[in-house]
Short mmCIF file of C-alpha atoms in Angstrom, two decimals:
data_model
loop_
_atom_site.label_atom_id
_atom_site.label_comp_id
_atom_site.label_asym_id
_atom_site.label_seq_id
_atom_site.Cartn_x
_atom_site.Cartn_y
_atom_site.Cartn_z
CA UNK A 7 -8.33 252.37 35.10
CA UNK A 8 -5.72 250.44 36.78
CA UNK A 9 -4.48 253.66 38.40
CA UNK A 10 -7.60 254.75 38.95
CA UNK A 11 -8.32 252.01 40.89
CA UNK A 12 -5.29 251.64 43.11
CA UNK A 13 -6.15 255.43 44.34
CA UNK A 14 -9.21 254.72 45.40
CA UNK A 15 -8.20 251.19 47.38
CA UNK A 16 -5.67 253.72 48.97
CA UNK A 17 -9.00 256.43 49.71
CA UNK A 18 -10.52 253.43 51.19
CA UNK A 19 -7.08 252.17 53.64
CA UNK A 20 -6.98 255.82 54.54
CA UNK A 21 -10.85 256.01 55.35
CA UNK A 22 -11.46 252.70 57.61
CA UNK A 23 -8.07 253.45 59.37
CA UNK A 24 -9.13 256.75 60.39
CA UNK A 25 -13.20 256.89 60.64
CA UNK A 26 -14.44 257.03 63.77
CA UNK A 27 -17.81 259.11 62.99
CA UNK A 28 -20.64 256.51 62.44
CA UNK A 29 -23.68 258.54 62.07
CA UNK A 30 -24.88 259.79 58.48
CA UNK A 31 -23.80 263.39 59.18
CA UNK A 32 -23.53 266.15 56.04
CA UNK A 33 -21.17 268.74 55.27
CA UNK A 34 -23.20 272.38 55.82
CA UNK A 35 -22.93 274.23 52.20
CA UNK A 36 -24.14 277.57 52.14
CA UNK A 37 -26.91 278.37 49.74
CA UNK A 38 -24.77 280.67 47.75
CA UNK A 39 -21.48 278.77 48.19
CA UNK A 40 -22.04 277.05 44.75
CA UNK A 41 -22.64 280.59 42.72
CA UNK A 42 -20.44 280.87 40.24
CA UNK A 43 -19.19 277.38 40.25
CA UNK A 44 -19.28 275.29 36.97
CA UNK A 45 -21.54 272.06 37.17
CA UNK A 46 -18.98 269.63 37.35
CA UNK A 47 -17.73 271.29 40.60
CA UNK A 48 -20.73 271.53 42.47
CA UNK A 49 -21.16 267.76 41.41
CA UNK A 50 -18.26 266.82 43.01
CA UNK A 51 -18.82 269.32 46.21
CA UNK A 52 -21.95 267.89 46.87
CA UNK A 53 -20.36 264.07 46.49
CA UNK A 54 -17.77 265.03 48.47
CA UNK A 55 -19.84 266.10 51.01
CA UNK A 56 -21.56 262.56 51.63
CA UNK A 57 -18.44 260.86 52.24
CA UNK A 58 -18.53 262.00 56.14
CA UNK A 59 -19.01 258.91 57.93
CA UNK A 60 -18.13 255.15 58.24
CA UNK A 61 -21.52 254.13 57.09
CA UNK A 62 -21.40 256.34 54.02
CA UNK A 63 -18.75 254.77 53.20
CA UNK A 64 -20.03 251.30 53.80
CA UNK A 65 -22.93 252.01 51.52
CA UNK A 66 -20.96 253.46 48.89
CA UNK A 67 -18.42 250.56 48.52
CA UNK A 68 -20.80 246.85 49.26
CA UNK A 69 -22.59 247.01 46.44
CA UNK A 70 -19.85 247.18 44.42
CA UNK A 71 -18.60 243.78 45.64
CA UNK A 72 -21.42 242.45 43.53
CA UNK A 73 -19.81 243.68 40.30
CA UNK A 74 -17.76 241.93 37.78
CA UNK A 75 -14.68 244.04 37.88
CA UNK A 76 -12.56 241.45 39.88
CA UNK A 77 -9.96 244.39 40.33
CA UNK A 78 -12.78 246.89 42.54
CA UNK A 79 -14.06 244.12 44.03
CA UNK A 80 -10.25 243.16 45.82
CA UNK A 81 -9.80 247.23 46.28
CA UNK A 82 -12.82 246.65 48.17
CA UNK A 83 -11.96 244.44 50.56
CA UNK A 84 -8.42 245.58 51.04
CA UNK A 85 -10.05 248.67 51.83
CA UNK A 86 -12.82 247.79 54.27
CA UNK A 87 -10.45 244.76 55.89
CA UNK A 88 -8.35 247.73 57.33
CA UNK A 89 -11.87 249.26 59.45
CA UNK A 90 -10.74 250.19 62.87
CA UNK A 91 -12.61 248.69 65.57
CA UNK A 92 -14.75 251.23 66.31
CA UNK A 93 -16.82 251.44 62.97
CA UNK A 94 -16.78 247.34 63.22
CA UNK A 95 -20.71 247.50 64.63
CA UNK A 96 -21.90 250.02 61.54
CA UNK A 97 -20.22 247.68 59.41
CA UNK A 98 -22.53 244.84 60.77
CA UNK A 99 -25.62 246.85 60.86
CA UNK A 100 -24.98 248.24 57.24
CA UNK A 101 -24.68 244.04 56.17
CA UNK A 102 -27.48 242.69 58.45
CA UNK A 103 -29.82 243.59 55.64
CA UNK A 104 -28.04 241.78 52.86
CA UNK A 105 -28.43 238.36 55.43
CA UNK A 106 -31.74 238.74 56.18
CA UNK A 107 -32.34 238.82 52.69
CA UNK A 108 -30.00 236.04 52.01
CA UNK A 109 -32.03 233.64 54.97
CA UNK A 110 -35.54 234.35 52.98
CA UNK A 111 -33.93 232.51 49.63
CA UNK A 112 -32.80 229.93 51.19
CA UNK A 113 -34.08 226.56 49.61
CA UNK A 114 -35.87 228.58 47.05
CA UNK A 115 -32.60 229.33 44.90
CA UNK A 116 -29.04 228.77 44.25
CA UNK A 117 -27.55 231.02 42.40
CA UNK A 118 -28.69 234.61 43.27
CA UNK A 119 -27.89 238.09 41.33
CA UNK A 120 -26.57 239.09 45.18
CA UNK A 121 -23.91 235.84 44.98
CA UNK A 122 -20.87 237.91 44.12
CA UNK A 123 -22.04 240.15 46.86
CA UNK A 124 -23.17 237.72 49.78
CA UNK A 125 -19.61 235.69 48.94
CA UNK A 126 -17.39 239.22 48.99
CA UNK A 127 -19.16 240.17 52.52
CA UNK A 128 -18.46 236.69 54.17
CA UNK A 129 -14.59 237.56 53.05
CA UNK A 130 -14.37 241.25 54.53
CA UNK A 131 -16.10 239.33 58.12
CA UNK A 132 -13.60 236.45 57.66
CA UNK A 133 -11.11 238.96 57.97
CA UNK A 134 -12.30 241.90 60.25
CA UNK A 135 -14.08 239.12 62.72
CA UNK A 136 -10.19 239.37 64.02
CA UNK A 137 -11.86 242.03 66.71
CA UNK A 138 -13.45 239.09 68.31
CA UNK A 139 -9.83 238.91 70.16
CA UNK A 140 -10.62 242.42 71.98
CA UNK A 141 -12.92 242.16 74.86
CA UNK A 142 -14.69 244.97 74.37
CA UNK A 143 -15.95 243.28 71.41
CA UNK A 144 -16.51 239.43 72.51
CA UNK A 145 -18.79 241.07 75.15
CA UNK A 146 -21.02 243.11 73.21
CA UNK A 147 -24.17 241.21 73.10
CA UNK A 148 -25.89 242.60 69.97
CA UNK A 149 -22.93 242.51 67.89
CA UNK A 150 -22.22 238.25 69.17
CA UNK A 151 -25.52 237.86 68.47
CA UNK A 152 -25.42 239.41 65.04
CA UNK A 153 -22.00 237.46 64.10
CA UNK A 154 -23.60 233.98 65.38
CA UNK A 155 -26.68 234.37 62.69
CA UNK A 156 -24.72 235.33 59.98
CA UNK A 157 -22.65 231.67 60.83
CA UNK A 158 -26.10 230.24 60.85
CA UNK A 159 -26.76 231.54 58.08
CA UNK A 160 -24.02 230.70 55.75
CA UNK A 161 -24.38 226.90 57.07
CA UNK A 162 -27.30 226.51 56.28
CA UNK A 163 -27.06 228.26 52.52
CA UNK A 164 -23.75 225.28 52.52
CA UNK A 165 -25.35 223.07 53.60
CA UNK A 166 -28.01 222.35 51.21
CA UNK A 167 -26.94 219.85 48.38
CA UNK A 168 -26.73 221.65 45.17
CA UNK A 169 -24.27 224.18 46.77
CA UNK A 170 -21.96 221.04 48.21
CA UNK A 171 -21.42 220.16 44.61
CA UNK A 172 -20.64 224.02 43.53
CA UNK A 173 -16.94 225.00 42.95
CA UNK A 174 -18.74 228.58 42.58
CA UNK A 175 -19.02 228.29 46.95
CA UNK A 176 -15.92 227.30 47.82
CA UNK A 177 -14.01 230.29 48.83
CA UNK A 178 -17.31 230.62 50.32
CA UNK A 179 -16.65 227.68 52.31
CA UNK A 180 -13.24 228.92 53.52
CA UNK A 181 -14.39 232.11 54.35
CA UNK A 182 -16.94 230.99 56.67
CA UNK A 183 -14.60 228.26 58.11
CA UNK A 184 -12.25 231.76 59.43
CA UNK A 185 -15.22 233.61 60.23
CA UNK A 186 -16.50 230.47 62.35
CA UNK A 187 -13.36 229.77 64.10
CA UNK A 188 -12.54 233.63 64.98
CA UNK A 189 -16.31 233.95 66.53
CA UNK A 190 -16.02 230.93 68.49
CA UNK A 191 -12.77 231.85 69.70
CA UNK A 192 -13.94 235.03 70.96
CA UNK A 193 -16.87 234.19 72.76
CA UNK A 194 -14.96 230.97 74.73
CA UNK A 195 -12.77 233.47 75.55
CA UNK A 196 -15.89 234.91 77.87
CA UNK A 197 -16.65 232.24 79.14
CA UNK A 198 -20.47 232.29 77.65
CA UNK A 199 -19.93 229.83 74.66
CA UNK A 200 -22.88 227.79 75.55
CA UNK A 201 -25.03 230.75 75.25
CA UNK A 202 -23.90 231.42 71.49
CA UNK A 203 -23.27 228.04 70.57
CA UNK A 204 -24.40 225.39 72.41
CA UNK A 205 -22.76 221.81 72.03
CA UNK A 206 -25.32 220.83 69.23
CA UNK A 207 -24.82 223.68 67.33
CA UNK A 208 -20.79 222.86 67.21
CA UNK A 209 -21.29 219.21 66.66
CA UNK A 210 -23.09 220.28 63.46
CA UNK A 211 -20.46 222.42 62.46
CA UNK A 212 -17.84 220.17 63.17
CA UNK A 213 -19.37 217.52 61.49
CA UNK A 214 -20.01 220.05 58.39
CA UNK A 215 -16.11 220.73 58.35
CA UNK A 216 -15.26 216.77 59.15
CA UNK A 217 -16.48 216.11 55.11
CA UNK A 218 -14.89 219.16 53.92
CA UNK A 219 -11.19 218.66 55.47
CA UNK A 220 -9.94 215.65 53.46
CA UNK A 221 -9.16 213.49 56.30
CA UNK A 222 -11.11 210.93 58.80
CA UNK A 223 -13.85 208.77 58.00
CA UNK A 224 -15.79 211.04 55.23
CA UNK A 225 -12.46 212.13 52.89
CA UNK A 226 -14.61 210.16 50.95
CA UNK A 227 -17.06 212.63 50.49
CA UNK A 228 -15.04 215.70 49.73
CA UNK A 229 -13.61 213.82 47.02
CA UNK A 230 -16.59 212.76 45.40
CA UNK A 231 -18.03 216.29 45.47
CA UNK A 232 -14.80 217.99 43.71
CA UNK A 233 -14.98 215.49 41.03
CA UNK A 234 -18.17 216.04 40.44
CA UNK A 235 -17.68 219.80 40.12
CA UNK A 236 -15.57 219.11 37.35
CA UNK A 237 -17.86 216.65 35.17
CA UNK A 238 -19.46 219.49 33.04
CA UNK A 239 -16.33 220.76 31.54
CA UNK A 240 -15.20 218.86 28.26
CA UNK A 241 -12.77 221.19 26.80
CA UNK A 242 -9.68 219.70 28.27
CA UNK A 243 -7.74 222.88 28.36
CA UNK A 244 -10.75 224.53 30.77
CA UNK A 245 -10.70 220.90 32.49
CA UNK A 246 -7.08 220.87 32.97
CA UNK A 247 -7.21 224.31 34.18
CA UNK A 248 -10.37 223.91 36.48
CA UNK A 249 -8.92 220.75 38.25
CA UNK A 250 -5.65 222.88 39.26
CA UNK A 251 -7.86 225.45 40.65
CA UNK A 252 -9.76 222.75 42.70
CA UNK A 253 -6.94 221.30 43.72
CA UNK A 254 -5.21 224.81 45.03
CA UNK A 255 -8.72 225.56 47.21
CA UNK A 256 -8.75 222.14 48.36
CA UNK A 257 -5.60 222.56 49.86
CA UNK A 258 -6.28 226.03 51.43
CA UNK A 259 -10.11 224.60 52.43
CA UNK A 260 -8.74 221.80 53.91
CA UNK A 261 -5.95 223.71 56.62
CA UNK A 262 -9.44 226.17 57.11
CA UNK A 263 -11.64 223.68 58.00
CA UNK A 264 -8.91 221.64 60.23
CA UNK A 265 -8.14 225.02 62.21
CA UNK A 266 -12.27 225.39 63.07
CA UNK A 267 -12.05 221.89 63.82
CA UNK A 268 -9.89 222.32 66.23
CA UNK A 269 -11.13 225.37 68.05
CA UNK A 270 -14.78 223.80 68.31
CA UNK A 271 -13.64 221.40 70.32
CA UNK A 272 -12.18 223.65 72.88
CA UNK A 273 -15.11 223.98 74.88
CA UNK A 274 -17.10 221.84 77.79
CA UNK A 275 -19.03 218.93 76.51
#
């Protein structure tokens, strides 16, 4: 399986490097092309023939990242992190659907079958939200606009108090501290931040990030949440091995949130 595996994260490097078709187009096979051919191999023409387009592709691989082989789930993303830039607005338009179902839950329930899922897709953005840098994308309107309610979005699924308390969220956390701080970094570069995110709306985030980074006036906070992330576990290997984990993604949280810190407050007041 391992091998198995590895081939395909390489199908998918090759794929989003070199995709530049976007529409759901099919391979023409002639009526009588599969006469003659065993079952197996008209199986695997007629899968073959799907895979023609970035958004085939896109719906093929995401709901996978919901699965609990941790080993697909990473081919995943290495896969879809290396999606050229023109295939990045399918790629947002195949995941709008899994955030508008994400904003109907929210308040109504924590931990969703789609968690795996909604966490793996905030990584692959964290990454590939890079393309902010390129013009052409920090002034496409539809795609900004897209990008700012996903941010909205995740904020306010973090926000709410059972999920502060959750060490299940916090690569969530990070993930939307690098998508945050590439988006906003984009769009100042236009000159339009206000338009995207007005001063309120990065006051809230900052202040979101302020009791996440470990230092200033609510350190106090962050610590009290990861302690209490660890209070169920009374095995003291699992507790011994929890609290290193915590410790490692406080560190890495902590530079994240810092770095979004500091790019919010490049901006007019």
């Amino acid at each position: 399986p391992e091998v198995l595996i590895e081939q395909w994260k390489l199908y998918l490097i090759v794929a989003c490097t070199s995709l530049t078709s976007t529409s759901e187009q099919r391979l023409h096979i002639p009526a009588n092309y599969s006469h003659g051919k065993k079952k197996s191999q008209q199986l695997l023409t007629i899968q073959h023939s799907t895979i023609t387009s970035a958004r085939s592709v896109f719906k093929l691989t995401l709901n996978l990242l919901n699965g609990y082989n941790q080993a697909v789930r990473d081919a995943i993303i290495t896969g879809l992190s290396c999606m050229n830039i023109n295939i990045f607005r399918t790629f947002i338009e195949c995941v709008e659907p899994i955030f508008a179902q994400w904003e109907q839950e929210l308040g109504k329930q924590i931990h969703s079958d789609d968690s795996k899922l909604r966490i793996e897709v905030t990584h692959v953005l964290n990454i590939v939200s890079r393309f902010m840098e390129e013009d052409v994308i920090a002034q496409e309107e539809w795609i900004v606009d897209k990008l700012v309610s996903f941010i909205k979005i995740i904020k306010s699924f973090l926000s709410q108090s059972e999920v502060q308390h959750s060490f299940e969220f916090q690569k969530l956390r990070r993930y939307f501290c690098g998508l945050l701080e590439n988006v906003y970094n984009g769009i100042q570069k236009t000159g339009n931040s206000g338009k995207w995110l007005p001063f309120e709306a990065r006051v809230a985030c900052f202040t979101y990030l302020e009791e996440w980074c470990g230092y200033g006036k609510y350190s106090a906070i962050s610590k009290q949440r990861y302690a209490q992330m660890s209070k169920h576990v009374t095995n003291s290997q699992e507790h011994a091995a929890l609290n290193s984990a915590i410790e490692f993604e406080r560190q890495i949280l902590s530079i994240a949130a810092t770095n979004a810190m500091v790019a919010l407050l490049n901006g007019k007041i």
